[in-house]
PDB file of C-alpha atoms in Angstrom:
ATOM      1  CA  UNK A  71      -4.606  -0.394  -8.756  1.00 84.00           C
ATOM      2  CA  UNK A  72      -1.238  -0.572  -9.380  1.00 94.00           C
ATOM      3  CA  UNK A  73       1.695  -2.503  -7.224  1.00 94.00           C
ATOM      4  CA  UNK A  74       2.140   0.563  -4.736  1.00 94.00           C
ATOM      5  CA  UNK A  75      -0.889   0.965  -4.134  1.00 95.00           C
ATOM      6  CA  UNK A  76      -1.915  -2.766  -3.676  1.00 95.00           C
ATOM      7  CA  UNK A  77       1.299  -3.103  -1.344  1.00 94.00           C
ATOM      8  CA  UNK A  78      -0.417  -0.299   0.673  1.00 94.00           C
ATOM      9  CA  UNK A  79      -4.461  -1.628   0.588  1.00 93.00           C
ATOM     10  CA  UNK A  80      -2.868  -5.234   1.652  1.00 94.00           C
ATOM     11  CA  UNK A  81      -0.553  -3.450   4.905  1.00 91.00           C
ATOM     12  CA  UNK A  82      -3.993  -1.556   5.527  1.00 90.00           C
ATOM     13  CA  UNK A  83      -6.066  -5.053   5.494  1.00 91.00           C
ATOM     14  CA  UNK A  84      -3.393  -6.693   7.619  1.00 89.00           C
ATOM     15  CA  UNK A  85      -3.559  -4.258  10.384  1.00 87.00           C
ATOM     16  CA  UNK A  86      -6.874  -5.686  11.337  1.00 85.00           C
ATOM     17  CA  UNK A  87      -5.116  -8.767  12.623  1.00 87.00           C
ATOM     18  CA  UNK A  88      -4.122  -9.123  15.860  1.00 79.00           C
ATOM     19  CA  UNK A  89      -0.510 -11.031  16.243  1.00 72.00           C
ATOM     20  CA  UNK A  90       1.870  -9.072  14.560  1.00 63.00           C
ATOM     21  CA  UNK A  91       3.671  -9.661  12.311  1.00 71.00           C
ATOM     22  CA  UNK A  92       1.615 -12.092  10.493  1.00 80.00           C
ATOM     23  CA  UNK A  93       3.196 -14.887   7.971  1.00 89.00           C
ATOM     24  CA  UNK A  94       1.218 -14.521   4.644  1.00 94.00           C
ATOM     25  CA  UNK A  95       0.895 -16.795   2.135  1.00 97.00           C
ATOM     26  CA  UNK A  96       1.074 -19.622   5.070  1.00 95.00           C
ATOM     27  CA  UNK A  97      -1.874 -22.246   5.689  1.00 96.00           C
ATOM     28  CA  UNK A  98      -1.929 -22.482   9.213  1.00 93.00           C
ATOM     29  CA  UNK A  99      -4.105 -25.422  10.686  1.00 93.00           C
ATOM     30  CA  UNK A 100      -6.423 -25.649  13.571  1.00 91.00           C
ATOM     31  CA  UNK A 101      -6.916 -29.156  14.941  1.00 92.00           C
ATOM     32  CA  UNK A 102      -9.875 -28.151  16.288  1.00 91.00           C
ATOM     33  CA  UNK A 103     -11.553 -27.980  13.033  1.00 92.00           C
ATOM     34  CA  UNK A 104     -12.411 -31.049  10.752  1.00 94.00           C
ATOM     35  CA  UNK A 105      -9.981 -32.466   8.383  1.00 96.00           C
ATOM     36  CA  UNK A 106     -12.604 -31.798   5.646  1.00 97.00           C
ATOM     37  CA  UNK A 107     -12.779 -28.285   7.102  1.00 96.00           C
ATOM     38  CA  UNK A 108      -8.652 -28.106   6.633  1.00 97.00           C
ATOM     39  CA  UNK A 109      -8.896 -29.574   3.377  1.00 98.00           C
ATOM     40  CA  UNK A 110     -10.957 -27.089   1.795  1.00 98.00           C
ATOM     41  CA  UNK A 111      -9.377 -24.195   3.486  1.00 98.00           C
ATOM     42  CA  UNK A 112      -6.082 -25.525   2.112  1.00 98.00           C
ATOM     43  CA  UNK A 113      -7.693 -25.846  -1.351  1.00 98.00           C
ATOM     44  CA  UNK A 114      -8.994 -22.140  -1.448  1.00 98.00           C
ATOM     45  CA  UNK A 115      -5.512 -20.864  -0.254  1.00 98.00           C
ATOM     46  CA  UNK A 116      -3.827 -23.007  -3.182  1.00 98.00           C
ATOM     47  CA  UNK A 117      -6.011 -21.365  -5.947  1.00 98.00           C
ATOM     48  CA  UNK A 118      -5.177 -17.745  -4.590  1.00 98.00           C
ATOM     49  CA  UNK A 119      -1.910 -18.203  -4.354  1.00 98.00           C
ATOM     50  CA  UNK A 120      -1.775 -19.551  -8.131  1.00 98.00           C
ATOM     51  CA  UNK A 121      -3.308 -16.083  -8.891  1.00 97.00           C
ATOM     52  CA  UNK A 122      -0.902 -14.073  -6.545  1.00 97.00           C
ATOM     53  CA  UNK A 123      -3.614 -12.922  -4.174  1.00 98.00           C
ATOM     54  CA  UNK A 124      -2.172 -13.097  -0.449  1.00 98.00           C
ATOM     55  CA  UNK A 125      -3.920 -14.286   2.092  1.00 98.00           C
ATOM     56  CA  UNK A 126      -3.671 -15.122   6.281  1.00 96.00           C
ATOM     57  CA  UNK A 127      -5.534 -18.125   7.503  1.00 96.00           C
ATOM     58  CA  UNK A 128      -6.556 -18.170  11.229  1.00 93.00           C
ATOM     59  CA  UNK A 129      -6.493 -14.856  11.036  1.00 92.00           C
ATOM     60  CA  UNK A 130      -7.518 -13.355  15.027  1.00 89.00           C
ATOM     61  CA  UNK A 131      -8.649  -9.765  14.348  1.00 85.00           C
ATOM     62  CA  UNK A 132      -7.413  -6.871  16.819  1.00 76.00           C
ATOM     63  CA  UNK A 133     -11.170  -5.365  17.728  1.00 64.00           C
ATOM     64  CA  UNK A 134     -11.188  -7.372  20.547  1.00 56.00           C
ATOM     65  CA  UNK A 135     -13.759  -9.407  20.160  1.00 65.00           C
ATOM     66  CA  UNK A 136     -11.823 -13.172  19.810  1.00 71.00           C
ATOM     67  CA  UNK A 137     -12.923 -13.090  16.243  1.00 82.00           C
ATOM     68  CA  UNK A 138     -10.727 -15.738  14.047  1.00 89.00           C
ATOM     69  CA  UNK A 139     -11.026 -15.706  10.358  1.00 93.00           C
ATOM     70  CA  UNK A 140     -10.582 -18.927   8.332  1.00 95.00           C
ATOM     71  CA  UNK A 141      -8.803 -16.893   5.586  1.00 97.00           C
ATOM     72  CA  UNK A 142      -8.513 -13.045   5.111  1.00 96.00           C
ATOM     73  CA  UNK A 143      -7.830 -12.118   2.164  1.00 98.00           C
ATOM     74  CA  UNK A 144      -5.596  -9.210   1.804  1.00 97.00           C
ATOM     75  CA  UNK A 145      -6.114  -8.513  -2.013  1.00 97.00           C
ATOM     76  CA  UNK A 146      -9.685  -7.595  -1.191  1.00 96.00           C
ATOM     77  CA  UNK A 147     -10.686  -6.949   2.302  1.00 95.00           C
ATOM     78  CA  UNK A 148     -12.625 -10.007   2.410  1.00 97.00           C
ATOM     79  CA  UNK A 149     -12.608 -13.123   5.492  1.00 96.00           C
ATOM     80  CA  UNK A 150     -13.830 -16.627   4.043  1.00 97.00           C
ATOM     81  CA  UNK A 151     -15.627 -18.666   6.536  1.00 96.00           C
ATOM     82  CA  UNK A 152     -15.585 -22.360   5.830  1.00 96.00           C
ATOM     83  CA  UNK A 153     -19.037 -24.154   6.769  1.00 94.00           C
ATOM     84  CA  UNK A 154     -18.717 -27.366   7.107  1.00 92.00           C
ATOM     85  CA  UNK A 155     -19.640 -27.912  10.993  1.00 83.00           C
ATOM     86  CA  UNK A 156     -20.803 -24.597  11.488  1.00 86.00           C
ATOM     87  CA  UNK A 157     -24.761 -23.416  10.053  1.00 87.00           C
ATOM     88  CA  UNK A 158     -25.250 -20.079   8.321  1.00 86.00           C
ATOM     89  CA  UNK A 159     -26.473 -18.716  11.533  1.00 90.00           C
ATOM     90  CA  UNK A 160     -23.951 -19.727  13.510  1.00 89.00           C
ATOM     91  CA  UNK A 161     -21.479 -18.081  11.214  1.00 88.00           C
ATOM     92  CA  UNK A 162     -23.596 -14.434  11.000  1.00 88.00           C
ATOM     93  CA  UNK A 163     -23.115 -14.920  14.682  1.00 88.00           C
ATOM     94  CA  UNK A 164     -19.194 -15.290  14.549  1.00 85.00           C
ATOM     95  CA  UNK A 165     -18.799 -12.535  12.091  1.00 85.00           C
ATOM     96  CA  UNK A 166     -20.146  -9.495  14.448  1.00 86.00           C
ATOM     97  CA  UNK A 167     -16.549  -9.854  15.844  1.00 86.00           C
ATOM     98  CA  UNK A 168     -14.913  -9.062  12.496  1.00 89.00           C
ATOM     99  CA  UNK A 169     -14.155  -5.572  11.502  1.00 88.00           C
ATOM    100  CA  UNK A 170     -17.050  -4.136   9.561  1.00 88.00           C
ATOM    101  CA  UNK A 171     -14.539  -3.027   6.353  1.00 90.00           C
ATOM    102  CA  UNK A 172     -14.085  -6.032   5.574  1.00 93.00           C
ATOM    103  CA  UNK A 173     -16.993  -8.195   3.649  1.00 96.00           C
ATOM    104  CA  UNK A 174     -17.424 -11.703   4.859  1.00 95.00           C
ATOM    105  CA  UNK A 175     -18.251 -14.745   2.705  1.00 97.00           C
ATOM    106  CA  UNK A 176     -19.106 -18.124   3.628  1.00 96.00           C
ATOM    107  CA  UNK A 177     -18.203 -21.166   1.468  1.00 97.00           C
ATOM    108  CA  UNK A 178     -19.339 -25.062   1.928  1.00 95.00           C
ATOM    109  CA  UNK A 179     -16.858 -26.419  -0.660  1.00 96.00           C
ATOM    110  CA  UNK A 180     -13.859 -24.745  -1.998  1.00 96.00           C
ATOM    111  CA  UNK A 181     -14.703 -24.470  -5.854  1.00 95.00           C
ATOM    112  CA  UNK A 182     -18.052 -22.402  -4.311  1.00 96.00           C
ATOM    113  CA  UNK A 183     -15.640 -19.478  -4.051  1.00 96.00           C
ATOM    114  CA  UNK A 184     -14.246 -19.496  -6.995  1.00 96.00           C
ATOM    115  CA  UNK A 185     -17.819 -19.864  -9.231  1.00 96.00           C
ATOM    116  CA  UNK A 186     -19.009 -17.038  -7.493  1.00 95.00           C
ATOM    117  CA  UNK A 187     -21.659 -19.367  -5.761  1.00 95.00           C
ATOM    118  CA  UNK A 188     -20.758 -18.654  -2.297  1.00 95.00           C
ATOM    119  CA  UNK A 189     -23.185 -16.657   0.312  1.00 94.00           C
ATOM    120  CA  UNK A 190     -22.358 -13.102   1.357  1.00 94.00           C
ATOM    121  CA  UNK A 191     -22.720 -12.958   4.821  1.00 94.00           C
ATOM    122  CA  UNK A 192     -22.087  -8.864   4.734  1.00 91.00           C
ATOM    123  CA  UNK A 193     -21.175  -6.303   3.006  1.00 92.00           C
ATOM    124  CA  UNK A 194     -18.382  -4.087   3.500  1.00 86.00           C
ATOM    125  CA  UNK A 195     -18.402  -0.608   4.935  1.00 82.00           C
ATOM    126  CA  UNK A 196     -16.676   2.147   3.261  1.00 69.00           C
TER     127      UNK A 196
END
């Protein structure tokens, strides 16, 4: 994909959020989550943006449905949910409110995203 085209798929991915326009590449914070929680969502934003992959954290998608991400990531359609108070189950739950192009992830720890040892909640639609 070259840097037109990426520009574009990112401005497509965006869309689905809610509050327009949307500051990328920010790490916004929600005192209503644990510090730990904060902590590793800060951690996972500082990696991707040492790899120039944008991102929007607290991310409230337009469907509707009061669906928040924990980060969206714009490079590849894909929401990161952060489980540290939350179970598996709780999180499928959340995730019905998400648009279904986008694949959603869950993470415990920060470096579980970047091994590859994270659990896919769902696939995305094409």
């Amino acid at each position: 994909m070259n840097q037109d085209q990426l520009n574009r798929y990112r401005n497509n991915i965006i869309s689905y959020v809610k509050c327009y326009p949307v500051k990328r590449n920010i790490v916004n914070l929600n005192t209503h989550n644990s510090v730990e929680h904060e902590q590793i969502k800060f951690r996972i934003c500082y990696e991707l943006k040492k790899q120039g992959i944008h991102f929007v954290t607290e991310a409230k998608m337009h469907d509707g449905k009061k669906g928040i991400a924990d980060i969206l990531i714009l490079d590849k359609g894909e929401v990161i949910e952060i489980c540290v108070s939350e179970t598996l189950d709780e999180v499928k739950e959340k995730v019905v409110k998400y648009p279904s192009m986008l694949e959603i992830v869950a993470v415990k720890d920060w470096n579980e995203y970047f091994s590859g040892n994270y659990k896919l909640i769902r696939e995305k639609e094409m």
